[in-house]
Coordinates of C-alpha atoms and ligand atoms in Angstrom, one line a residue:
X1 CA 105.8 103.2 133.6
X2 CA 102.2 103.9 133.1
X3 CA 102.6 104.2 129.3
X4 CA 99.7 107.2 129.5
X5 CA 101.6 109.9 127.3
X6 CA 99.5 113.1 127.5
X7 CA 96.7 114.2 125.2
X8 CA 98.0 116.4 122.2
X9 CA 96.3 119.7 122.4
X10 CA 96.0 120.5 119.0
X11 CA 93.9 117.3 118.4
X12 CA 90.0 116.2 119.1
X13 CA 89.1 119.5 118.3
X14 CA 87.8 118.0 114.4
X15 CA 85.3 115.5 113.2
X16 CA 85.3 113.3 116.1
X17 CA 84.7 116.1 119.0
X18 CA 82.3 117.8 117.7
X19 CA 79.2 117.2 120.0
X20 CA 80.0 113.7 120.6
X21 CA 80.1 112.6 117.7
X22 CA 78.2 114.8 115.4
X23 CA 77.4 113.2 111.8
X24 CA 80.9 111.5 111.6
X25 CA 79.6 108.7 113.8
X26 CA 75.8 109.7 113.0
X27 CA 77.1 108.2 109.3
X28 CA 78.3 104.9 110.7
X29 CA 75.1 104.6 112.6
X30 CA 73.3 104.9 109.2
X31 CA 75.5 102.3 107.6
X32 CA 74.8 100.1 110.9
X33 CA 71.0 100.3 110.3
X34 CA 70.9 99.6 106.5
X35 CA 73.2 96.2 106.8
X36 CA 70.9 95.3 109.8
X37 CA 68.0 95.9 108.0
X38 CA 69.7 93.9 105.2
X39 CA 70.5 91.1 107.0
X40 CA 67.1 90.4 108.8
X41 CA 65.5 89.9 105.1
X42 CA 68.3 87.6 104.5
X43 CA 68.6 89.1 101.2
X44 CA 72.6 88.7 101.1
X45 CA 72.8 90.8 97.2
X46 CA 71.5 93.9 97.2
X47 CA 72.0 96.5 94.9
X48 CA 70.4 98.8 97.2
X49 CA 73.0 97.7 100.1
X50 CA 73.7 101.3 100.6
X51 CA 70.2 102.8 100.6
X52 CA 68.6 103.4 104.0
X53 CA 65.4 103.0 104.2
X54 CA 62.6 103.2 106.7
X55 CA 61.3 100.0 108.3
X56 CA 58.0 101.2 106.7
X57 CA 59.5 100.9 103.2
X58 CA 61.7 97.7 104.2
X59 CA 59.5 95.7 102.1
X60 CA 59.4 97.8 99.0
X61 CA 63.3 97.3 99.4
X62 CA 63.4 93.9 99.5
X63 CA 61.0 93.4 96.4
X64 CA 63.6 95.5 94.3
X65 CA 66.1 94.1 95.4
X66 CA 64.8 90.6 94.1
X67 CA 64.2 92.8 91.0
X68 CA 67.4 94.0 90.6
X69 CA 69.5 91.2 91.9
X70 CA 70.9 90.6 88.5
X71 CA 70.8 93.9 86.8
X72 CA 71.5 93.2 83.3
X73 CA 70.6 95.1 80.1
X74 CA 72.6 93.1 77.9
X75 CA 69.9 91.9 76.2
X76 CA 68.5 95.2 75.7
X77 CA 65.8 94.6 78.2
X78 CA 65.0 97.4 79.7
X79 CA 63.8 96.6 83.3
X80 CA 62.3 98.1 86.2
X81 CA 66.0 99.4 86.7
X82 CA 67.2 100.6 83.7
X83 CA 63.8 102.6 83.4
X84 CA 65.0 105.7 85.3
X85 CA 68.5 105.1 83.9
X86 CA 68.8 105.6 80.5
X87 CA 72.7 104.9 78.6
X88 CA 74.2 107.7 79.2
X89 CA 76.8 108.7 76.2
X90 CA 80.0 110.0 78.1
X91 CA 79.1 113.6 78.9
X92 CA 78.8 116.2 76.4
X93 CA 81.9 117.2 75.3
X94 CA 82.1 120.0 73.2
X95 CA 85.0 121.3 70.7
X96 CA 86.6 122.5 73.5
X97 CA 86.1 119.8 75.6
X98 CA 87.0 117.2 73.0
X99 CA 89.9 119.1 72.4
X100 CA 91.0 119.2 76.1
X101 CA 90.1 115.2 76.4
X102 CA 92.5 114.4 73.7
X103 CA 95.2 116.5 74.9
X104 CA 95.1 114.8 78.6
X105 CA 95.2 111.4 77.5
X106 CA 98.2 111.9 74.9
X107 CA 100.3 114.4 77.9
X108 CA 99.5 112.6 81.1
X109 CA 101.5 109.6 81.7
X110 CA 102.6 109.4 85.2
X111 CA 104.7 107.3 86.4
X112 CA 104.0 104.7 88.4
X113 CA 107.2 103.6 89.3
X114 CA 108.9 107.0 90.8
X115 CA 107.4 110.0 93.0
X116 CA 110.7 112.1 92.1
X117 CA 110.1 112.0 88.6
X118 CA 111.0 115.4 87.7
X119 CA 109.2 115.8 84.4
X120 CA 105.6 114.5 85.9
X121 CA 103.0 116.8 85.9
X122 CA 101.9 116.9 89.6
X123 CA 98.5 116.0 89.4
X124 CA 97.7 117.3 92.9
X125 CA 98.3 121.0 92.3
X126 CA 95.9 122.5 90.6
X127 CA 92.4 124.9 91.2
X128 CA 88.6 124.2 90.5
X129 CA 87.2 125.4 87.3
X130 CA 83.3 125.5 86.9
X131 CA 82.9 123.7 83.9
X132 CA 78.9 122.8 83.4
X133 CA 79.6 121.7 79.7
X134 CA 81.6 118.4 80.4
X135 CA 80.8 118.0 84.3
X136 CA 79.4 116.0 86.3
X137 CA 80.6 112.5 84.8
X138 CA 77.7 111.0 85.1
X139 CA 73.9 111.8 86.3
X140 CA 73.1 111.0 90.1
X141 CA 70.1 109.3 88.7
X142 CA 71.6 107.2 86.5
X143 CA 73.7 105.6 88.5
X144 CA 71.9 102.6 89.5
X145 CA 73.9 101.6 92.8
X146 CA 74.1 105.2 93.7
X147 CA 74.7 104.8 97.8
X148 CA 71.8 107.2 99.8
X149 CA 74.5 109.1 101.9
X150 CA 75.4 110.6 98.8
X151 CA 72.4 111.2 96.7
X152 CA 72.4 114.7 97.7
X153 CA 70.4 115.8 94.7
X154 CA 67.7 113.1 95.5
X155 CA 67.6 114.4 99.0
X156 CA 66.3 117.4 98.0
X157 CA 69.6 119.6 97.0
X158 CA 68.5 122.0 94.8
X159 CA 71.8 124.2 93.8
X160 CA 73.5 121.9 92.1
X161 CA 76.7 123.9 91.1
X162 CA 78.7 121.6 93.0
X163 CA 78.5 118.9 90.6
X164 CA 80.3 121.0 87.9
X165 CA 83.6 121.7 89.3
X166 CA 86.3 120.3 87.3
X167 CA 90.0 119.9 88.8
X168 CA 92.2 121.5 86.3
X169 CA 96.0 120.5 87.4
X170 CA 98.4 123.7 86.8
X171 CA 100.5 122.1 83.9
X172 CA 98.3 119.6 82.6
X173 CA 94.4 117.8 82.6
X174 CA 93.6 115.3 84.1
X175 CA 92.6 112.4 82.0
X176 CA 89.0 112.1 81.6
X177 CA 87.5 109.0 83.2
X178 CA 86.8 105.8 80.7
X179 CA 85.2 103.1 81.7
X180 CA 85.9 100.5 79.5
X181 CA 89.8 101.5 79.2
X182 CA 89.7 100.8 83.1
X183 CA 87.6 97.4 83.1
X184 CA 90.0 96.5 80.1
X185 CA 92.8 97.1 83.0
X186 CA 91.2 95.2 85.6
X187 CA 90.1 92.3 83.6
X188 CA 90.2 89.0 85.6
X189 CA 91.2 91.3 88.6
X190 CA 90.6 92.4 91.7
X191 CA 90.6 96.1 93.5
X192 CA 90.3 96.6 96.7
X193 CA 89.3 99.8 98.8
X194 CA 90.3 99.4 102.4
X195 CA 89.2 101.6 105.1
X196 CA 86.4 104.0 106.7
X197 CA 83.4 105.6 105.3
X198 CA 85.7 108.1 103.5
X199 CA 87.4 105.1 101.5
X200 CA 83.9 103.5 100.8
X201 CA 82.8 106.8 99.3
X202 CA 85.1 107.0 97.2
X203 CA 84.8 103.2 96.3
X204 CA 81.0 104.1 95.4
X205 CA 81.9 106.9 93.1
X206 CA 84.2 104.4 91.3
X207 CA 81.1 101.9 90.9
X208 CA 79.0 104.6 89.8
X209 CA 81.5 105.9 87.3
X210 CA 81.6 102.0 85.6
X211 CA 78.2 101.7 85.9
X212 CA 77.0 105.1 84.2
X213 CA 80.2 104.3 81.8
X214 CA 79.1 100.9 80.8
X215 CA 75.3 100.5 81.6
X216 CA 74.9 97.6 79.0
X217 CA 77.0 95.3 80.8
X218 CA 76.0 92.8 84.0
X219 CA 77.0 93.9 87.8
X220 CA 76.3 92.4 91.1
X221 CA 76.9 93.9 94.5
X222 CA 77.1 91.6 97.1
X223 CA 78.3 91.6 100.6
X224 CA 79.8 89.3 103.0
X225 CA 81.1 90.7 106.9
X226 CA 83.4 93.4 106.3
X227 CA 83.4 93.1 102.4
X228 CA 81.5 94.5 99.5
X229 CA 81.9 93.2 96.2
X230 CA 80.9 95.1 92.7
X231 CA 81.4 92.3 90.3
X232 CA 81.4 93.2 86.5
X233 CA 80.5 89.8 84.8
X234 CA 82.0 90.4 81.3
X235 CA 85.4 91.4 82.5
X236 CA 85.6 88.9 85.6
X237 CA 86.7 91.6 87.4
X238 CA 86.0 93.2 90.9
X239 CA 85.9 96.2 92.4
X240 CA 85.6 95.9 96.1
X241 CA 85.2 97.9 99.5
X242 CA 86.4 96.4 102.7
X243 CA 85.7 97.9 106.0
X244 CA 88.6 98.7 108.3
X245 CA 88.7 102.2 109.6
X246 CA 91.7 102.0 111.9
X247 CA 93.5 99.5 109.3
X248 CA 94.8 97.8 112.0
X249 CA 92.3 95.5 114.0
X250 CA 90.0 97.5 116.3
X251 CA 86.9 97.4 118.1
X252 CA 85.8 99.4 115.8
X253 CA 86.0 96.8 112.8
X254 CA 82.6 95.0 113.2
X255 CA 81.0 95.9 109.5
X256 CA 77.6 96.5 111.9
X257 CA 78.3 97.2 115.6
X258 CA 81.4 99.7 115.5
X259 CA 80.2 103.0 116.9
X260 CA 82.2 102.9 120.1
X261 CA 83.7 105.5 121.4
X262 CA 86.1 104.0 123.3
X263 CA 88.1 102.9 120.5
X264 CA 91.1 100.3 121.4
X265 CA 93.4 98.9 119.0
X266 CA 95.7 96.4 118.5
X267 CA 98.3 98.5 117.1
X268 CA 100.7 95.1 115.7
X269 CA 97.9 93.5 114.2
X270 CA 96.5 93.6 110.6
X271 CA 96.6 90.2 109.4
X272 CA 93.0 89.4 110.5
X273 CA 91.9 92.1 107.7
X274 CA 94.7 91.5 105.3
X275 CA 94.0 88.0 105.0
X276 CA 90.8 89.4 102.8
X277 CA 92.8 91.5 100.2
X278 CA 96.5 90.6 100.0
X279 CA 95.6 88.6 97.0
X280 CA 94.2 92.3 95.1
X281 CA 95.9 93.4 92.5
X282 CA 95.0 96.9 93.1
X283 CA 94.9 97.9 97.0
X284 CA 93.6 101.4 97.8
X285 CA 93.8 102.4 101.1
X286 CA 93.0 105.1 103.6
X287 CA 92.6 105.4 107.7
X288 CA 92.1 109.3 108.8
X289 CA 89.3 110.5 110.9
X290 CA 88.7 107.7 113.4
X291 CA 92.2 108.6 115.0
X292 CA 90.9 111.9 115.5
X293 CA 90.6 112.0 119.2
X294 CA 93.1 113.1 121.6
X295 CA 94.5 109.6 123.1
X296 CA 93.7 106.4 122.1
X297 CA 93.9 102.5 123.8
X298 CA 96.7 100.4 122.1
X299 CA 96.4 96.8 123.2
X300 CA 98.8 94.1 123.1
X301 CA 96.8 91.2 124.0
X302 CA 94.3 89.7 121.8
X303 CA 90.4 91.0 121.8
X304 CA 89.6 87.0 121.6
X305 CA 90.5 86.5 125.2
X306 CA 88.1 89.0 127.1
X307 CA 88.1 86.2 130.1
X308 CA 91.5 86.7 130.8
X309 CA 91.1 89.9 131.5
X310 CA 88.0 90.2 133.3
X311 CA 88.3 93.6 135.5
X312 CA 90.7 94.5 133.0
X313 CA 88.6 94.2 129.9
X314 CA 90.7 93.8 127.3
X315 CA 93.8 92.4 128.5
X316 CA 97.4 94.9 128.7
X317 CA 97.3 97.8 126.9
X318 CA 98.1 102.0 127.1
X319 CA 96.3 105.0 126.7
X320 CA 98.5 106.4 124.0
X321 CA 98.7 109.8 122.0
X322 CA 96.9 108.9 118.9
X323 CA 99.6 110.0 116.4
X324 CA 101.8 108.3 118.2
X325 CA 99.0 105.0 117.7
X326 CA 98.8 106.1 114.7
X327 CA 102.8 105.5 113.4
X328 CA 102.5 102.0 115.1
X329 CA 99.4 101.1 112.9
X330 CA 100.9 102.7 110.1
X331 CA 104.2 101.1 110.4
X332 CA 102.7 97.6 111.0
X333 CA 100.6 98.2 107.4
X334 CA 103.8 98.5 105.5
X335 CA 105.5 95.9 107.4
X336 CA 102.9 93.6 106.2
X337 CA 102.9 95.2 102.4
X338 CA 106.9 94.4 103.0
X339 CA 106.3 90.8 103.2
X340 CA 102.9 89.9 101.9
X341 CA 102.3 91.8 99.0
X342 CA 103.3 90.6 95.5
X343 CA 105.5 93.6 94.4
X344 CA 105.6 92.4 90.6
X345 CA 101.4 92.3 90.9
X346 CA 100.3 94.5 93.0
X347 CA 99.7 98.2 92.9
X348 CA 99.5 100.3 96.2
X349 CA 97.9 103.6 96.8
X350 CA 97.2 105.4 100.0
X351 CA 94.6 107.8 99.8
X352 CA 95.4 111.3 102.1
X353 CA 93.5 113.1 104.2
X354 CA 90.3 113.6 103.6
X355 CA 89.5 117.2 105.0
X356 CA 86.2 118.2 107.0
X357 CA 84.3 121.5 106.8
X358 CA 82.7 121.4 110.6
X359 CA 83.9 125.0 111.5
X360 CA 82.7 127.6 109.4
X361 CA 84.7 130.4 110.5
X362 CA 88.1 128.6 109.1
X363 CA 87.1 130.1 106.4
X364 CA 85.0 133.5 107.5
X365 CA 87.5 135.5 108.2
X366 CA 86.0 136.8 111.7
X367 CA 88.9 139.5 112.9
X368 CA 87.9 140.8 115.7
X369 CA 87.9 145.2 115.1
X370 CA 91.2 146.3 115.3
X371 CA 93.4 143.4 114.6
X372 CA 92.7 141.9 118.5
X373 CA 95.7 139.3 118.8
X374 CA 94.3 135.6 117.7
X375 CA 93.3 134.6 121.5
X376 CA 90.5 137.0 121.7
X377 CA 89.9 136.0 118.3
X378 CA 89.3 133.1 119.7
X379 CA 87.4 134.5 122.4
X380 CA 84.7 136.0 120.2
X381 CA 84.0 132.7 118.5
X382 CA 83.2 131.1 121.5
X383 CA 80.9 133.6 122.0
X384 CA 79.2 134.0 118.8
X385 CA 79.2 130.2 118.9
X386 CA 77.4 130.2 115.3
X387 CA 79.2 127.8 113.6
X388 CA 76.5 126.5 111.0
X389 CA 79.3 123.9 109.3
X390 CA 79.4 123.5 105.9
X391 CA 75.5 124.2 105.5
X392 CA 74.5 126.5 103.1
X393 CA 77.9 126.3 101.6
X394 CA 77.4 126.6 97.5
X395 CA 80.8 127.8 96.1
X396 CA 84.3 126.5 97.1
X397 CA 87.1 127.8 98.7
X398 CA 88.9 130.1 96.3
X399 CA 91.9 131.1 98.7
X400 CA 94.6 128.9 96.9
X401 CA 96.1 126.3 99.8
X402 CA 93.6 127.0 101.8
X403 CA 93.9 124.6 104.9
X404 CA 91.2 124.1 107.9
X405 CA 91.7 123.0 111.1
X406 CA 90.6 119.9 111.1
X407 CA 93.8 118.8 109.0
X408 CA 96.9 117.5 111.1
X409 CA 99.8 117.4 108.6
X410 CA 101.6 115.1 111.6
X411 CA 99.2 112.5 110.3
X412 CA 99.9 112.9 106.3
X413 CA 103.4 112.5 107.6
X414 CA 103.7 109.6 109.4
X415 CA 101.7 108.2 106.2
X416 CA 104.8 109.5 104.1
X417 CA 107.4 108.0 106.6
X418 CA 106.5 104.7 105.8
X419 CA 106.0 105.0 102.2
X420 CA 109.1 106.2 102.0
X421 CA 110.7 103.5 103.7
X422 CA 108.9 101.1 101.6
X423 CA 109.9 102.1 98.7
X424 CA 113.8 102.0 100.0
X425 CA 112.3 98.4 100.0
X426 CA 111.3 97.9 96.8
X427 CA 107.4 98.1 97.4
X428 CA 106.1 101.2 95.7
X429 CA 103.0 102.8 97.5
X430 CA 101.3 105.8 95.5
X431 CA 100.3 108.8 97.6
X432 CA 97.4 110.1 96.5
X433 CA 97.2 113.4 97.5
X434 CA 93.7 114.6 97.9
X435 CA 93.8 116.7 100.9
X436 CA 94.6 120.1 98.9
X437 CA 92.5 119.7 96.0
X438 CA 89.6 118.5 98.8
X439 CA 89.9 121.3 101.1
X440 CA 88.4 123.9 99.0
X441 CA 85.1 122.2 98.7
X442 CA 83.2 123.3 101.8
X443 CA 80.3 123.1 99.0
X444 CA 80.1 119.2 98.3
X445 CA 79.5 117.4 101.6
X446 CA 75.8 116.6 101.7
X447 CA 75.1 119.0 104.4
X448 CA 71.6 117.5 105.3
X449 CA 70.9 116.3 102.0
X450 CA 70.9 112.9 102.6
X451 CA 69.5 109.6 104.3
X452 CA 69.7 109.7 107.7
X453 CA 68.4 106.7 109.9
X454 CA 67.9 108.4 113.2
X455 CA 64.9 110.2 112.6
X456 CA 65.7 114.6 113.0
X457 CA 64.5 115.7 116.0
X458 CA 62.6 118.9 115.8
X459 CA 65.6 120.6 117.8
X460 CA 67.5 119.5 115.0
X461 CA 65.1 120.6 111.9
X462 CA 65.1 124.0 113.6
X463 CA 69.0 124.2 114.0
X464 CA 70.2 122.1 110.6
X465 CA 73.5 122.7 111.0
X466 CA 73.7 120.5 114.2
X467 CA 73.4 117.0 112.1
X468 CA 74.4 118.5 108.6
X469 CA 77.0 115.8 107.5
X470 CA 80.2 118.0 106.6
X471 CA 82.6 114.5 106.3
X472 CA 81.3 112.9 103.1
X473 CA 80.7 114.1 99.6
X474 CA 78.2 114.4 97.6
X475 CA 77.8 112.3 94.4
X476 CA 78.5 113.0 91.7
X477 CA 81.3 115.1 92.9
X478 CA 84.7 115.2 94.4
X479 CA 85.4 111.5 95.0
X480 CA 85.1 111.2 91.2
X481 CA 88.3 113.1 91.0
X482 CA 89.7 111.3 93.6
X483 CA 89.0 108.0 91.4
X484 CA 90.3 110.4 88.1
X485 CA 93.6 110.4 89.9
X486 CA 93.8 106.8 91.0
X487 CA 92.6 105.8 86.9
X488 CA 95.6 108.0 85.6
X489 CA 97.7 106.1 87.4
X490 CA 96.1 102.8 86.8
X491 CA 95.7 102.5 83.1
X492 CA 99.4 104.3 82.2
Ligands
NAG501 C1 99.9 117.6 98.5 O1 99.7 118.6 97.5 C2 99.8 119.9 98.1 C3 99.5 120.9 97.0 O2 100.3 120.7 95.9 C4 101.2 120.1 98.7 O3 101.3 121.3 99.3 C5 101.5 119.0 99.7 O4 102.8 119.1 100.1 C6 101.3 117.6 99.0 N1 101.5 116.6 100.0 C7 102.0 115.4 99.7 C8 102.0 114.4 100.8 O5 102.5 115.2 98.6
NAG502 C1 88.5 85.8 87.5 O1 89.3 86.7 88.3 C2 89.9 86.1 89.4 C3 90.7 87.2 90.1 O2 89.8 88.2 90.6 C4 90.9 85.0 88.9 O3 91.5 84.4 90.1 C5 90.1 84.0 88.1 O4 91.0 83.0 87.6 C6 89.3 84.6 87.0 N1 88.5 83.7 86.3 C7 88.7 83.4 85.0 C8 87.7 82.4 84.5 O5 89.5 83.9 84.3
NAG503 C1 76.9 86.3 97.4 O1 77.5 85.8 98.6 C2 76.9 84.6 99.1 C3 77.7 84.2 100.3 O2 78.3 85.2 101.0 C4 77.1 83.5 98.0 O3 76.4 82.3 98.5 C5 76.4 84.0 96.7 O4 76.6 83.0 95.7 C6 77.0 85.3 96.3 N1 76.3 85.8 95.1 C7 77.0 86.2 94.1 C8 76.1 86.7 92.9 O5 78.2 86.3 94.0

């Protein structure tokens, strides 16, 4: 037996394939080149870690940074920092508003313990309302750690409508974001977001949402290997991102040198990243887009041992289909939760899917005259070949369960499996269910709004579409809801 188990069709046709690589892995690249740059100043806290800046401006960087290492205004000193950032009040909040605030937090109250709950409001169902009154949560400007991949504003965004969406769940609101409710929660704790850039997104919306929430208090960011840590002083407490895209080990895992594209993991093994979090006692994680490719290496030997293997790089292992890698990684997560993870501490969430916008025409309808069948449909966009992504883009989705095709319900699935057979085992694991309420927002990815560290080529400028990133959000924006759902669940 070869092991090789054919390529699924259906698969490498998203994020991953699209011009090999595309801004999926142009956005690890950038990620690459600000820790480097990071490192070789050997400033080791930055509150800038995120920004990417020019080698030309690496000084200017460095200089604020020693500014900023120890942001506080607690004393009412209002430094270099604070000086574009003033306190922001929560968000206007009008009658209505007020009104609809109050109501959330005294109706919400899901349940932590069961999914079946039949009286729980299902927080996932639900359509965008435009609300400009009481969104965004915060200013992009004020946030002081606000990460350069998602400054879209800053990077010259101009229609700005997608910060004002609200999610409004058929049945009930959701309950507005407050920060000090959720550092009173996490005092003397530790949260943990683990996984790709789509997990670190959403673990810089969550920093930007305390920091714009309570701007008086103390914060350090610091970072060490694959971890980030957003310290809040006052409450001891941690709010942290660690870097683990497959969520099993891979080749992939070096916090600096991971875009490979032959990506190989070690499908059985986790406890060289779980060693850094099992002690959390909130654990968010995620692992999506970096199994989107048709067939992936699963290796049973060790990546420590490349000698014994020379000719054979890394040792035994099978070109697999990547779903199918994908249930083995899976399944090895929740056999460690199983056996590692303090069930009377801990709380588990899994974030789903978080959906692309790479192909325009999933959502331009582009019949062919006549009502051709779907293969010369197919035909004609091959042709046309004008995809232009999510550029442009300004208003969601409205089509209600809208799904593109860069979604594979196979993967939400295997996810579900095992949470499923955890909780049979007394570990409860939270589903987070983003992918819906995500998929209608082909309007807040940053397009090309945004730091890139590979300069554009002028081939590029003149085709925009061709680097726009269609993976990652904006900020403010959807991740904030993302992190509205994970605080219901966390301070009920
Ligand atoms: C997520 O929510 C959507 C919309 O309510 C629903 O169709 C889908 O089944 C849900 N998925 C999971 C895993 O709960
Ligand atoms: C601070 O929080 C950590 C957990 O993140 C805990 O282990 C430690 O005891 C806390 N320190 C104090 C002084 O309470
Ligand atoms: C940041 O991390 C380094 C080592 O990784 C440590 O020496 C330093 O004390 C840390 N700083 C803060 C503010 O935690």
């Amino acid at each position: 037996m070869t092991g090789s188990t054919p390529p699924r069709k259906s698969r490498g046709t998203s994020a991953a394939a699209t011009g090999g690589g595309g801004s999926h892995d142009d956005a690890w690249q950038v990620d690459e080149a600000a820790k480097k740059a990071t490192r070789v100043w050997g400033v080791s806290v930055s509150v800038s870690l995120w920004s990417h800046f020019s080698s030309f401006v690496l000084l200017a960087l460095v200089l604020f940074v020693v500014l900023a290492v120890s942001v506080t205004t607690k004393n009412g000193d209002a430094d270099a920092e604070t000086q574009h950032a003033p306190p922001v009040p929560p968000p206007a909040a009008d009658a209505d508003a007020t009104t609809v605030l109050q109501k959330a937090l005294t109706t919400v109250s899901p349940s932590r313990s069961s999914a079946g709950d039949q009286n729980e409001c299902d927080l996932f169902s639900g359509r965008w309302v435009y609300d400009e009154a009481a969104y965004p949560l915060y200013k992009e400007s004020a946030c002081r750690f606000m990460s350069e991949q998602s400054a879209c504003e800053k990077y010259g965004r101009t229609d700005l409508r997608y910060q004002h969406w609200r999610w409004q769940p058929h049945g009930c609101d959701l309950p507005r974001f407050d920060a000090a409710k959720l550092l009173g929660k996490l005092r003397d704790k530790r949260l943990v977001f683990v996984g790709d850039s789509l997990n670190r997104n959403q673990w810089a919306s969550m920093v930007c949402l305390i920091d714009t929430g309570a701007p008086e208090l103390h914060k350090t960011i610091n970072s060490s290997r694959s971890l980030v840590t957003f310290k809040i002083h006052e409450y001891n407490a941690s709010v942290d991102f660690y870097w683990s895209p497959l969520l099993v080990e891979s080749n992939s895992d070096h916090p600096l040198r991971h875009r490979i594209d032959d990506r190989i993991v070690r499908a059985a093994s986790i406890n060289k990243h779980a060693r850094h979090w099992t002690d959390a006692d909130v654990l968010v994680f995620n692992s999506y887009l970096w199994w989107q490719r048709p067939a992936m290496k699963v290796l049973w030997g060790s990546f420590d041992q490349p000698a014994a293997a020379e000719g054979d790089e890394y040792g035994v292992y099978k070109v697999i289909d990547s779903l199918r890698a994908y249930e083995l990684a899976v399944r090895t997560w929740a056999d460690w939760m199983e056996f590692h993870v303090d069930r009377a501490r801990t709380q588990l969430f899994f974030m789903t899917m978080s959906p692309t916008h790479l192909r325009s025409d999933d959502w331009e309808d582009r019949r062919v005259d006549g009502g051709e069948a779907a293969e010369s449909d197919e035909r004609a966009r091959r042709i046309t070949n004008n995809n232009h992504k999510c550029y442009g883009e300004v208003e969601p989705i409205a089509a209600e369960g809208y799904r593109g095709s860069g979604t594979d319900m196979a993967f939400a699935r295997a996810v579900e499996e095992q949470v499923q057979r955890l909780g049979a085992r007394g570990v409860a694991v939270r589903l987070l269910n983003v992918t819906q309420l995500s998929e209608h927002r082909k309007d807040a990815h940053p397009s090309v709004h945004r730091r890139y560290w590979d300069p554009i080529t002028a081939e590029q400028r003149r085709n925009p579409s061709s680097y726009a990133d269609c993976i990652h959000w904006c900020l403010p924006g959807v991740p904030d809801v993302w992190n509205q759902l994970l605080y219901s669940h966390i301070v009920s």
